[in-house]
Short mmCIF file of C-alpha atoms in Angstrom, two decimals:
data_model
loop_
_atom_site.label_atom_id
_atom_site.label_comp_id
_atom_site.label_asym_id
_atom_site.label_seq_id
_atom_site.Cartn_x
_atom_site.Cartn_y
_atom_site.Cartn_z
CA MET O 1 0.31 0.02 -0.17
CA ASN O 2 1.28 3.63 -1.11
CA ALA O 3 2.14 5.61 2.06
CA LEU O 4 -0.52 8.64 2.69
CA ARG O 5 0.28 12.05 1.52
CA LYS O 6 -0.44 15.21 2.87
CA ILE O 7 -1.63 17.74 -0.10
CA ILE O 8 -2.84 21.19 -0.36
CA HIS O 9 -3.89 22.63 -3.33
CA VAL O 10 -4.05 26.52 -3.23
CA ASP O 11 -6.11 28.61 -5.49
CA MET O 12 -6.34 32.15 -5.55
CA ASP O 13 -9.70 33.55 -5.95
CA ALA O 14 -10.71 35.57 -8.98
CA PHE O 15 -6.93 36.40 -8.74
CA TYR O 16 -6.45 38.72 -11.99
CA ALA O 17 -9.43 40.68 -11.10
CA SER O 18 -9.07 40.75 -7.59
CA VAL O 19 -5.64 42.26 -8.03
CA GLU O 20 -7.17 45.03 -10.16
CA GLN O 21 -9.25 45.65 -7.33
CA MET O 22 -6.65 45.76 -4.71
CA ASP O 23 -4.32 48.27 -7.07
CA ASN O 24 -7.33 50.21 -7.82
CA PRO O 25 -9.97 50.66 -4.66
CA GLU O 26 -12.61 52.42 -7.00
CA LEU O 27 -12.77 49.01 -8.88
CA LYS O 28 -13.98 46.93 -5.57
CA GLY O 29 -17.04 45.89 -5.30
CA LYS O 30 -17.79 46.40 -9.32
CA PRO O 31 -18.42 43.70 -11.98
CA LEU O 32 -14.91 43.67 -13.52
CA ALA O 33 -13.57 41.81 -16.62
CA VAL O 34 -10.00 41.56 -17.44
CA GLY O 35 -9.27 41.32 -20.96
CA GLY O 36 -11.61 41.78 -24.14
CA SER O 37 -13.68 45.05 -24.44
CA GLU O 38 -17.38 45.27 -25.13
CA ASN O 39 -16.56 44.95 -29.06
CA ARG O 40 -13.83 42.46 -29.24
CA GLY O 41 -11.42 40.15 -27.30
CA VAL O 42 -12.00 37.52 -24.95
CA VAL O 43 -12.41 37.76 -20.79
CA ALA O 44 -9.40 36.48 -19.01
CA ALA O 45 -10.75 36.65 -15.95
CA ALA O 46 -13.80 37.91 -14.20
CA SER O 47 -14.72 39.49 -10.58
CA TYR O 48 -16.87 37.84 -8.51
CA GLU O 49 -19.61 40.55 -8.96
CA ALA O 50 -19.56 40.09 -12.77
CA ARG O 51 -20.02 36.49 -12.29
CA LYS O 52 -23.14 36.49 -10.71
CA PHE O 53 -24.19 37.68 -14.15
CA GLY O 54 -23.00 34.79 -16.08
CA VAL O 55 -19.60 36.64 -16.83
CA ARG O 56 -16.81 33.79 -17.23
CA SER O 57 -13.29 33.52 -18.56
CA ALA O 58 -12.52 32.59 -22.26
CA ILE O 59 -16.24 34.11 -23.56
CA SER O 60 -16.07 37.19 -25.60
CA GLY O 61 -15.84 40.87 -24.54
CA ALA O 62 -19.16 41.67 -26.45
CA LEU O 63 -20.98 38.55 -24.48
CA ALA O 64 -19.88 39.91 -21.20
CA LYS O 65 -21.22 43.13 -21.82
CA LYS O 66 -24.43 41.52 -22.87
CA TYR O 67 -24.87 39.42 -19.69
CA CYS O 68 -23.62 42.45 -17.65
CA PRO O 69 -24.11 45.88 -19.23
CA ASP O 70 -22.31 47.80 -16.12
CA ILE O 71 -19.46 45.58 -16.49
CA ILE O 72 -15.88 47.20 -16.56
CA PHE O 73 -13.40 45.99 -18.87
CA VAL O 74 -9.67 46.83 -17.88
CA LYS O 75 -6.33 45.51 -19.78
CA PRO O 76 -4.10 42.73 -18.33
CA ARG O 77 -0.81 43.53 -16.54
CA PHE O 78 0.37 40.15 -16.55
CA GLU O 79 3.60 41.54 -15.21
CA ARG O 80 1.86 42.79 -12.31
CA TYR O 81 -0.06 39.27 -11.83
CA ARG O 82 3.60 37.56 -11.84
CA GLU O 83 5.20 40.04 -9.57
CA ILE O 84 2.18 39.09 -6.77
CA SER O 85 2.13 35.37 -7.89
CA ASP O 86 6.25 35.39 -6.95
CA LYS O 87 5.36 36.57 -3.49
CA ILE O 88 2.45 34.13 -3.28
CA ARG O 89 5.11 31.31 -3.65
CA ALA O 90 7.67 32.62 -1.40
CA ILE O 91 4.69 32.19 1.30
CA PHE O 92 4.30 28.43 0.05
CA TYR O 93 8.73 27.97 0.36
CA ASP O 94 8.39 29.31 3.74
CA TYR O 95 6.63 25.66 4.63
CA THR O 96 8.04 23.19 2.08
CA ASP O 97 9.94 23.14 -0.98
CA LEU O 98 7.67 20.62 -2.72
CA VAL O 99 5.46 23.48 -4.65
CA GLU O 100 4.24 22.60 -8.01
CA PRO O 101 2.91 25.80 -9.52
CA LEU O 102 -0.21 24.85 -12.17
CA SER O 103 -0.31 28.85 -13.17
CA LEU O 104 -0.01 32.50 -11.54
CA ASP O 105 -2.80 31.59 -9.68
CA GLU O 106 -2.88 28.26 -8.25
CA ALA O 107 -0.27 25.30 -6.84
CA TYR O 108 -0.26 22.17 -5.16
CA LEU O 109 2.05 21.71 -1.93
CA ASP O 110 3.16 18.49 -0.26
CA VAL O 111 3.15 19.33 3.38
CA THR O 112 3.50 15.47 4.39
CA GLN O 113 7.30 16.59 5.82
CA ASN O 114 7.63 20.22 6.31
CA LYS O 115 9.97 23.03 7.15
CA LYS O 116 7.64 24.00 10.45
CA GLY O 117 7.38 20.57 11.92
CA MET O 118 3.49 21.06 11.54
CA MET O 119 1.23 17.89 11.98
CA SER O 120 -1.85 19.25 10.51
CA ALA O 121 -2.42 20.17 6.89
CA SER O 122 -5.21 21.89 7.61
CA VAL O 123 -3.59 24.25 9.62
CA ILE O 124 -0.85 24.93 7.56
CA ALA O 125 -3.35 25.84 4.68
CA ASN O 126 -5.26 28.21 7.26
CA GLN O 127 -2.04 29.91 8.27
CA ILE O 128 -0.77 30.35 4.39
CA ARG O 129 -4.20 31.70 3.51
CA HIS O 130 -4.30 34.27 6.59
CA ARG O 131 -0.24 35.42 5.50
CA ILE O 132 -1.58 35.78 1.48
CA PHE O 133 -4.54 37.85 3.12
CA HIS O 134 -2.38 40.04 5.71
CA GLU O 135 0.88 40.29 3.74
CA ILE O 136 -0.57 40.82 0.17
CA GLY O 137 -4.33 41.75 0.50
CA LEU O 138 -5.77 39.14 -1.32
CA THR O 139 -8.17 36.19 -0.39
CA ALA O 140 -7.22 32.35 -1.38
CA SER O 141 -9.13 29.08 -1.01
CA ALA O 142 -7.57 25.67 -0.29
CA GLY O 143 -8.56 21.82 -0.52
CA ILE O 144 -6.47 19.69 1.70
CA SER O 145 -6.42 15.75 1.24
CA VAL O 146 -4.33 12.42 0.55
CA ASN O 147 -3.71 13.31 -3.10
CA LYS O 148 -3.78 15.91 -6.13
CA PHE O 149 -7.12 14.95 -7.23
CA VAL O 150 -9.01 15.19 -4.12
CA ALA O 151 -7.19 18.36 -2.83
CA LYS O 152 -7.92 19.93 -6.17
CA ILE O 153 -11.70 19.20 -5.91
CA ALA O 154 -11.89 20.04 -2.54
CA SER O 155 -10.22 23.63 -2.98
CA ASP O 156 -13.55 24.84 -5.10
CA PHE O 157 -15.89 23.38 -2.28
CA ASN O 158 -15.64 26.68 -0.25
CA LYS O 159 -14.85 29.59 -2.60
CA PRO O 160 -14.08 32.37 -1.92
CA ASN O 161 -11.73 32.76 0.88
CA GLY O 162 -12.48 29.30 2.48
CA GLN O 163 -10.95 25.76 2.58
CA THR O 164 -12.17 21.73 2.62
CA THR O 165 -10.21 19.21 4.73
CA VAL O 166 -11.01 15.50 2.77
CA ALA O 167 -9.41 13.21 5.71
CA PRO O 168 -8.03 9.92 4.69
CA ASP O 169 -11.04 8.16 6.07
CA GLU O 170 -13.54 10.62 4.36
CA VAL O 171 -12.10 10.30 0.75
CA GLU O 172 -14.47 7.59 -0.90
CA ALA O 173 -17.62 8.68 0.67
CA PHE O 174 -16.48 12.20 -0.67
CA LEU O 175 -15.96 11.26 -4.15
CA GLU O 176 -19.14 8.72 -3.99
CA ALA O 177 -21.58 11.74 -3.47
CA LEU O 178 -19.67 14.15 -5.86
CA PRO O 179 -21.72 14.98 -9.01
CA ILE O 180 -19.92 13.75 -11.85
CA LYS O 181 -19.55 16.94 -13.56
CA LYS O 182 -17.46 18.12 -10.27
CA PHE O 183 -14.36 15.46 -10.91
CA TYR O 184 -11.49 16.94 -11.90
CA GLY O 185 -10.41 16.42 -15.73
CA VAL O 186 -14.18 15.26 -16.76
CA GLY O 187 -15.34 18.11 -19.22
CA LYS O 188 -18.64 18.65 -20.74
CA VAL O 189 -18.25 16.05 -23.58
CA THR O 190 -17.47 13.64 -20.90
CA THR O 191 -19.89 14.44 -18.75
CA GLU O 192 -22.77 14.14 -21.37
CA LYS O 193 -21.23 10.89 -22.32
CA MET O 194 -21.53 9.56 -18.74
CA TYR O 195 -24.78 10.86 -18.23
CA GLN O 196 -26.05 8.75 -21.38
CA LEU O 197 -24.18 5.41 -19.48
CA GLY O 198 -26.56 6.26 -16.22
CA ILE O 199 -23.20 7.98 -14.33
CA PHE O 200 -24.52 11.09 -12.66
CA THR O 201 -22.56 10.52 -9.15
CA GLY O 202 -19.65 9.47 -7.82
CA SER O 203 -21.47 6.24 -6.52
CA ASP O 204 -22.61 5.71 -9.91
CA LEU O 205 -19.17 5.66 -11.56
CA LYS O 206 -17.83 3.27 -9.04
CA SER O 207 -20.21 1.22 -9.66
CA LYS O 208 -18.85 0.44 -13.23
CA SER O 209 -16.31 -2.25 -13.77
CA ALA O 210 -13.02 -1.18 -14.87
CA GLU O 211 -13.68 -2.83 -18.24
CA PHE O 212 -16.76 -1.22 -18.98
CA LEU O 213 -15.17 2.19 -18.10
CA GLU O 214 -11.93 1.46 -20.69
CA LYS O 215 -14.35 0.30 -23.47
CA HIS O 216 -16.26 3.44 -23.19
CA PHE O 217 -13.51 5.82 -22.40
CA GLY O 218 -10.12 4.18 -23.34
CA LYS O 219 -7.29 4.79 -21.13
CA SER O 220 -9.16 7.79 -19.41
CA GLY O 221 -11.84 5.01 -18.07
CA LEU O 222 -8.85 3.40 -16.37
CA PHE O 223 -7.99 6.78 -14.34
CA TYR O 224 -11.66 7.16 -13.45
CA TYR O 225 -11.82 3.58 -11.84
CA ASP O 226 -8.64 4.71 -9.71
CA VAL O 227 -9.83 8.31 -8.69
CA VAL O 228 -13.16 7.67 -7.56
CA ARG O 229 -11.61 5.01 -5.38
CA GLY O 230 -9.24 7.86 -4.06
CA ILE O 231 -6.17 6.09 -5.92
CA HIS O 232 -4.08 9.03 -7.49
CA ASN O 233 -0.29 8.56 -7.12
CA SER O 234 0.96 11.37 -8.84
CA GLU O 235 3.70 13.37 -6.95
CA VAL O 236 3.93 17.08 -6.20
CA LYS O 237 6.72 17.85 -9.08
CA PRO O 238 8.67 20.54 -7.72
CA SER O 239 10.64 20.87 -10.55
CA ARG O 240 7.78 21.29 -13.18
CA LYS O 241 8.98 23.87 -15.71
CA ALA O 242 7.60 25.76 -18.40
CA LYS O 243 7.17 24.15 -21.89
CA SER O 244 6.70 27.08 -23.82
CA VAL O 245 6.36 31.22 -23.24
CA ALA O 246 4.06 33.07 -24.97
CA ALA O 247 2.85 36.70 -25.75
CA GLU O 248 -0.04 37.43 -27.85
CA HIS O 249 -2.10 40.27 -29.05
CA THR O 250 -5.85 40.78 -29.93
CA PHE O 251 -6.07 44.10 -32.30
CA ASP O 252 -8.72 46.74 -32.08
CA GLU O 253 -9.33 46.62 -36.06
CA ASN O 254 -8.15 43.67 -38.17
CA LEU O 255 -5.01 44.10 -39.91
CA SER O 256 -4.81 43.10 -43.68
CA SER O 257 -1.11 44.21 -44.29
CA GLU O 258 1.58 42.44 -43.66
CA ILE O 259 3.63 45.39 -43.22
CA PHE O 260 1.65 46.49 -40.25
CA MET O 261 1.73 43.14 -39.05
CA GLN O 262 5.45 43.06 -38.68
CA GLU O 263 5.31 45.99 -36.77
CA ARG O 264 2.60 44.60 -34.36
CA LEU O 265 4.93 41.53 -34.08
CA GLU O 266 7.92 43.53 -32.92
CA GLN O 267 5.91 45.16 -29.87
CA ILE O 268 4.82 41.34 -29.28
CA ALA O 269 8.58 40.31 -29.55
CA ASP O 270 9.63 43.17 -26.77
CA GLN O 271 7.04 41.73 -24.35
CA LEU O 272 8.34 38.02 -24.84
CA VAL O 273 11.96 38.80 -24.40
CA ARG O 274 11.21 40.49 -21.08
CA ARG O 275 9.37 37.68 -19.84
CA ILE O 276 12.24 34.98 -21.28
CA GLN O 277 15.26 37.19 -20.15
CA LYS O 278 13.47 37.45 -16.33
CA HIS O 279 13.83 33.39 -16.28
CA LYS O 280 16.89 33.22 -18.30
CA LEU O 281 15.07 31.03 -20.83
CA ALA O 282 16.29 30.30 -24.46
CA ALA O 283 14.45 28.31 -27.06
CA LYS O 284 14.93 26.65 -30.24
CA THR O 285 11.49 26.55 -31.51
CA VAL O 286 9.65 29.95 -32.85
CA THR O 287 6.00 29.42 -33.48
CA LEU O 288 3.75 32.23 -34.90
CA LYS O 289 -0.01 32.13 -34.21
CA ILE O 290 -2.51 34.03 -36.44
CA LYS O 291 -5.99 34.32 -35.72
CA TYR O 292 -8.12 35.54 -38.57
CA SER O 293 -11.33 37.63 -38.66
CA ASP O 294 -13.58 34.68 -39.05
CA PHE O 295 -11.74 33.10 -35.85
CA THR O 296 -9.83 30.09 -37.43
CA LEU O 297 -6.47 29.91 -36.40
CA GLN O 298 -3.25 29.04 -38.09
CA THR O 299 0.27 28.34 -36.73
CA ARG O 300 3.59 28.33 -38.16
CA SER O 301 6.52 26.83 -36.59
CA LYS O 302 10.63 27.18 -37.33
CA THR O 303 13.04 25.22 -35.13
CA VAL O 304 17.19 26.36 -35.16
CA PRO O 305 19.71 24.33 -33.92
CA TYR O 306 20.74 26.60 -31.19
CA TYR O 307 19.03 28.00 -28.39
CA ILE O 308 18.08 32.03 -28.94
CA SER O 309 16.95 34.51 -26.60
CA ASP O 310 17.89 37.75 -28.72
CA LYS O 311 14.83 39.70 -29.62
CA GLY O 312 16.52 40.03 -33.37
CA LEU O 313 16.73 36.68 -33.55
CA ILE O 314 13.11 36.16 -32.63
CA LEU O 315 11.67 38.64 -34.54
CA GLU O 316 13.68 37.59 -37.37
CA ALA O 317 12.34 34.08 -37.27
CA ALA O 318 8.70 35.24 -36.73
CA THR O 319 8.90 37.72 -39.80
CA GLU O 320 10.17 34.85 -41.72
CA LEU O 321 7.09 32.80 -40.55
CA LEU O 322 4.81 35.63 -41.43
CA TYR O 323 5.88 35.96 -45.37
CA GLN O 324 5.86 32.07 -45.42
CA GLU O 325 2.43 31.97 -47.17
CA ARG O 326 0.03 34.51 -48.09
CA MET O 327 -2.45 35.66 -45.55
CA LYS O 328 -6.27 33.94 -46.37
CA ASP O 329 -8.03 36.80 -44.59
CA SER O 330 -7.58 39.78 -42.28
CA VAL O 331 -6.15 39.01 -38.88
CA ARG O 332 -7.56 39.95 -35.48
CA LEU O 333 -4.81 38.38 -33.45
CA LEU O 334 -1.09 37.57 -33.73
CA GLY O 335 1.02 35.84 -31.15
CA ILE O 336 4.22 34.69 -30.81
CA SER O 337 5.44 31.28 -28.80
CA LEU O 338 8.74 29.86 -27.54
CA SER O 339 9.14 26.12 -27.12
CA ASN O 340 12.34 23.22 -26.81
CA LEU O 341 13.45 25.70 -23.93
CA ASN O 342 16.54 25.28 -22.02
CA ASN O 343 14.86 24.45 -18.66
CA GLU O 344 14.65 20.19 -19.37
CA GLU O 345 12.75 19.09 -15.93
CA LYS O 346 14.72 16.91 -13.56
CA LYS O 347 13.32 14.27 -11.42
CA ARG O 348 13.47 14.66 -7.91
CA ALA O 349 12.50 12.18 -5.05
CA ILE O 350 9.88 12.95 -2.12
CA ALA O 351 9.62 11.78 1.20
CA VAL O 352 6.57 10.74 2.78
CA GLN O 353 5.79 9.45 6.02
CA LEU O 354 3.15 7.49 7.36
CA LYS O 355 1.65 9.25 10.35
CA PHE O 356 -1.04 11.57 9.65
CA ASP O 357 -3.20 14.70 11.11
CA PHE O 358 -5.60 16.52 9.15
#
């Protein structure tokens, strides 16, 4: 039997929007969308005041305006979000080096053995949330359990500004009662398929054999068979590294001239180079992202035999890709991403202990 772990999933509450409201008190308590506009673009994040109207990330700015006529749009400030994220992670590292960031606003922590010698993961999570609020000014939610899968689900139960602990002897009952759409990794399409098979809750899922689930869901079926029984052995990976770095821009008006596009690419390259130089990264593959006025997406890539981080070399590759073939339509978005980075992930052993106090 695998040794149990104490895992915390910390998820910041409406992170981008909350940072904007913290920095500009006039925005507090108001429906806010980060990104997009009432005519164009996509919402990157929404405040809780906006969410009440149905505004969510990834919907268009026009739809957000339709749902909430009083919504306020603000431009994203990713450098600021990274600055705050670094401060939050510094708090995490006061407790454990086993921190796996998923994005700027969420991370897994393995506190089975921790720097404070604290036995209770729930107390640690509460202390971390308290420090984030008093030292930074933002609220966070947390889920605490024996593995990453359950901790991730639990962190969503008491949002915003709360936490949920699922102790080892509560895991199976917690998952059995859970609506299938709440299972992390089960999207809309899979949810509908499960409904058609009579699977509406974790209990329904648990009643199905491994053979049945594999037949209908392939390898994912075996994953579902395990996790509903509380089996998820993925370790917190502190050496998790970015596989790519990207920057992009949606234009106020569609561009139809490559000359104008090239000017915008230079601005995007500036932003990208600031990011990679801050983290001392270099890359071998440059990818140009093009979104046309009909919303179709195209990518063009070039790989060079050496690592590059110089703006001139990146822009040279992106420009070459721009002129690689004629544009099929006017363009509403351009982006540049870098991959094949010089930060190959190294494996790291994780020590665990058996004694538990949640």
